[in-house]
Amino acid sequence: MKRSTQIICCAVLSFAFGMMPTNATAQSDDDKKFLAMAAQSDQNEIALSKLAEQKATNPDVKAFAEKMISEHTQMTASMKPFVDAWGLTPPTGPDADHQKELDKLNGLSGNDFDKAYMKDMVSDHTKALSAFTKEAKDTKDSKFRAAVIKGKTAVAAHKNMAYDLEKKL
């Protein structure tokens, strides 16, 4: 009887382990892709906002740019433990599309610059909010989810501020 109990226990444990998700790597890969995108997004916003800090003529746009530099730098720092733990190499500047946008913005001045920068901020933060929302729902890592939800809250606030400011210009 004792032998049959052991066999049954082994069978139950084998079945239970077999039912456990084996796609932890796939989820981690999705989390890594999101984290890489979020890190790049932070670098893009920081680069565009540094230019706006110098070139914006509207004091509200300039203040918004300063806030973006500060808060996206903080977001980068809050995600750094995951970047390090997951062996990712963080980006150090804007991606090719945002470099083109920087070049375009660099050729603008005055109200034209302010409007174009704020339009970019609305667009970028709208895309980022969508990605943060999806990741907050999909990730299985509870610590990462908490960081993503915190980031999502900040990105949503940025999007709303950008939208409101864009309408005023």
Coordinates of C-alpha atoms in Angstrom, one line a residue:
M1 CA 0.0 0.0 0.0
K2 CA 2.8 2.4 0.9
R3 CA 4.5 1.7 -2.5
S4 CA 1.2 2.5 -4.4
T5 CA 0.8 5.7 -2.4
Q6 CA 4.3 6.8 -3.5
I7 CA 3.6 6.0 -7.1
I8 CA 0.3 7.9 -7.0
C9 CA 2.0 10.9 -5.3
C10 CA 4.8 10.8 -7.9
A11 CA 2.2 10.7 -10.7
V12 CA 0.2 13.6 -9.2
L13 CA 3.4 15.7 -8.8
S14 CA 4.5 14.9 -12.3
F15 CA 1.2 15.9 -13.7
A16 CA 1.2 19.1 -11.6
F17 CA 4.6 20.1 -12.8
G18 CA 3.7 19.3 -16.3
M19 CA 0.7 21.7 -16.0
M20 CA 2.9 24.5 -14.8
P21 CA 3.5 27.2 -17.5
T22 CA 6.6 26.4 -19.5
N23 CA 6.5 29.6 -21.4
A24 CA 8.1 31.7 -18.7
T25 CA 10.9 32.4 -21.1
A26 CA 8.3 33.7 -23.7
Q27 CA 6.7 35.9 -21.1
S28 CA 10.1 37.1 -20.1
D29 CA 10.9 37.8 -23.8
D30 CA 7.7 39.9 -24.1
D31 CA 8.7 41.7 -20.9
K32 CA 12.2 42.3 -22.2
K33 CA 10.8 43.7 -25.5
F34 CA 8.5 46.0 -23.6
L35 CA 11.3 47.1 -21.3
A36 CA 13.6 47.8 -24.3
M37 CA 10.8 49.8 -25.9
A38 CA 10.1 51.8 -22.7
A39 CA 13.8 52.5 -22.2
Q40 CA 14.1 53.7 -25.7
S41 CA 11.0 55.8 -25.3
D42 CA 12.5 57.5 -22.2
Q43 CA 15.6 58.3 -24.2
N44 CA 13.5 59.7 -27.1
E45 CA 11.5 62.0 -24.7
I46 CA 14.6 63.2 -22.9
A47 CA 16.4 64.1 -26.2
L48 CA 13.4 65.9 -27.6
S49 CA 12.7 67.7 -24.3
K50 CA 16.3 68.8 -23.9
L51 CA 16.0 70.5 -27.3
A52 CA 12.6 72.0 -26.2
E53 CA 14.2 73.2 -23.0
Q54 CA 16.6 75.3 -25.1
K55 CA 14.3 76.3 -28.0
A56 CA 10.8 76.6 -26.7
T57 CA 9.5 80.2 -26.5
N58 CA 6.3 79.5 -24.6
P59 CA 7.1 79.3 -20.8
D60 CA 4.5 76.5 -20.4
V61 CA 6.2 74.4 -23.1
K62 CA 9.6 75.0 -21.6
A63 CA 8.3 74.0 -18.1
F64 CA 6.7 70.9 -19.7
A65 CA 10.1 70.0 -21.3
E66 CA 11.9 70.3 -18.0
K67 CA 9.3 68.1 -16.4
M68 CA 9.7 65.5 -19.1
I69 CA 13.5 65.4 -18.7
S70 CA 13.1 65.0 -14.9
E71 CA 10.4 62.4 -14.9
H72 CA 11.7 60.3 -17.8
T73 CA 15.1 60.2 -16.1
Q74 CA 13.3 59.0 -13.0
M75 CA 11.4 56.4 -15.0
T76 CA 14.7 55.2 -16.5
A77 CA 16.2 54.8 -13.0
S78 CA 13.1 52.9 -11.7
M79 CA 13.4 50.4 -14.6
K80 CA 17.2 50.0 -14.3
P81 CA 17.0 47.1 -11.8
F82 CA 15.1 45.1 -14.4
V83 CA 17.4 46.2 -17.2
D84 CA 20.3 45.0 -15.2
A85 CA 18.7 41.7 -14.0
W86 CA 17.5 40.8 -17.5
G87 CA 20.9 41.5 -19.1
L88 CA 19.7 44.3 -21.4
T89 CA 21.8 47.1 -22.7
P90 CA 20.0 50.4 -22.2
P91 CA 19.9 52.9 -25.1
T92 CA 22.0 56.0 -24.8
G93 CA 20.1 58.3 -27.1
P94 CA 17.2 58.7 -29.5
D95 CA 16.3 56.1 -32.1
A96 CA 16.6 56.8 -35.8
D97 CA 13.0 58.1 -36.1
H98 CA 13.3 60.4 -33.2
Q99 CA 16.7 61.6 -34.5
K100 CA 14.9 62.7 -37.7
E101 CA 12.3 64.4 -35.6
L102 CA 15.1 66.2 -33.6
D103 CA 16.6 67.3 -36.9
K104 CA 13.2 68.6 -38.1
L105 CA 12.5 70.4 -34.8
N106 CA 16.0 71.9 -34.8
G107 CA 15.0 73.7 -38.0
L108 CA 11.9 75.3 -36.4
S109 CA 11.6 78.2 -34.1
G110 CA 9.1 80.2 -32.0
N111 CA 5.5 79.0 -32.0
D112 CA 6.2 76.6 -34.9
F113 CA 8.7 74.8 -32.7
D114 CA 6.4 74.7 -29.7
K115 CA 3.5 73.3 -31.7
A116 CA 5.6 70.6 -33.4
Y117 CA 7.2 69.6 -30.1
M118 CA 3.9 69.3 -28.3
K119 CA 2.3 67.4 -31.2
D120 CA 5.2 64.9 -30.9
M121 CA 4.7 64.7 -27.2
V122 CA 1.0 63.9 -27.6
S123 CA 1.7 61.2 -30.2
D124 CA 4.6 59.6 -28.4
H125 CA 2.8 59.5 -25.0
T126 CA -0.3 58.1 -26.6
K127 CA 1.7 55.2 -28.1
A128 CA 3.5 54.7 -24.9
L129 CA 0.3 54.6 -22.8
S130 CA -1.1 51.9 -25.1
A131 CA 2.1 49.8 -24.6
F132 CA 2.1 50.3 -20.8
T133 CA -1.5 49.4 -20.6
K134 CA -1.0 46.2 -22.5
E135 CA 2.1 45.3 -20.5
A136 CA 0.4 46.0 -17.1
K137 CA -2.3 43.5 -18.1
D138 CA 0.0 40.8 -19.7
T139 CA 3.1 40.6 -17.6
K140 CA 3.3 37.7 -15.1
D141 CA 6.1 39.3 -13.0
S142 CA 4.4 41.0 -10.1
K143 CA 7.3 43.2 -9.2
F144 CA 7.7 44.3 -12.9
R145 CA 3.9 44.8 -13.1
A146 CA 4.1 47.3 -10.1
A147 CA 6.8 49.3 -11.9
V148 CA 4.9 49.2 -15.2
I149 CA 1.7 50.4 -13.5
K150 CA 3.6 53.3 -11.8
G151 CA 5.1 54.1 -15.2
K152 CA 1.7 53.9 -16.9
T153 CA 0.3 56.4 -14.4
A154 CA 3.1 58.9 -15.2
V155 CA 2.7 58.4 -19.0
A156 CA -1.0 59.0 -18.7
A157 CA -0.4 62.2 -16.8
H158 CA 2.2 63.3 -19.4
K159 CA -0.2 62.5 -22.3
N160 CA -3.0 64.6 -20.7
M161 CA -0.6 67.5 -19.9
A162 CA 0.7 67.4 -23.5
Y163 CA -2.8 67.3 -25.0
D164 CA -4.0 70.2 -22.8
L165 CA -0.9 72.3 -23.6
E166 CA -1.1 71.5 -27.3
K167 CA -4.7 72.8 -27.4
K168 CA -3.6 76.1 -25.9
L169 CA -0.9 76.8 -28.6

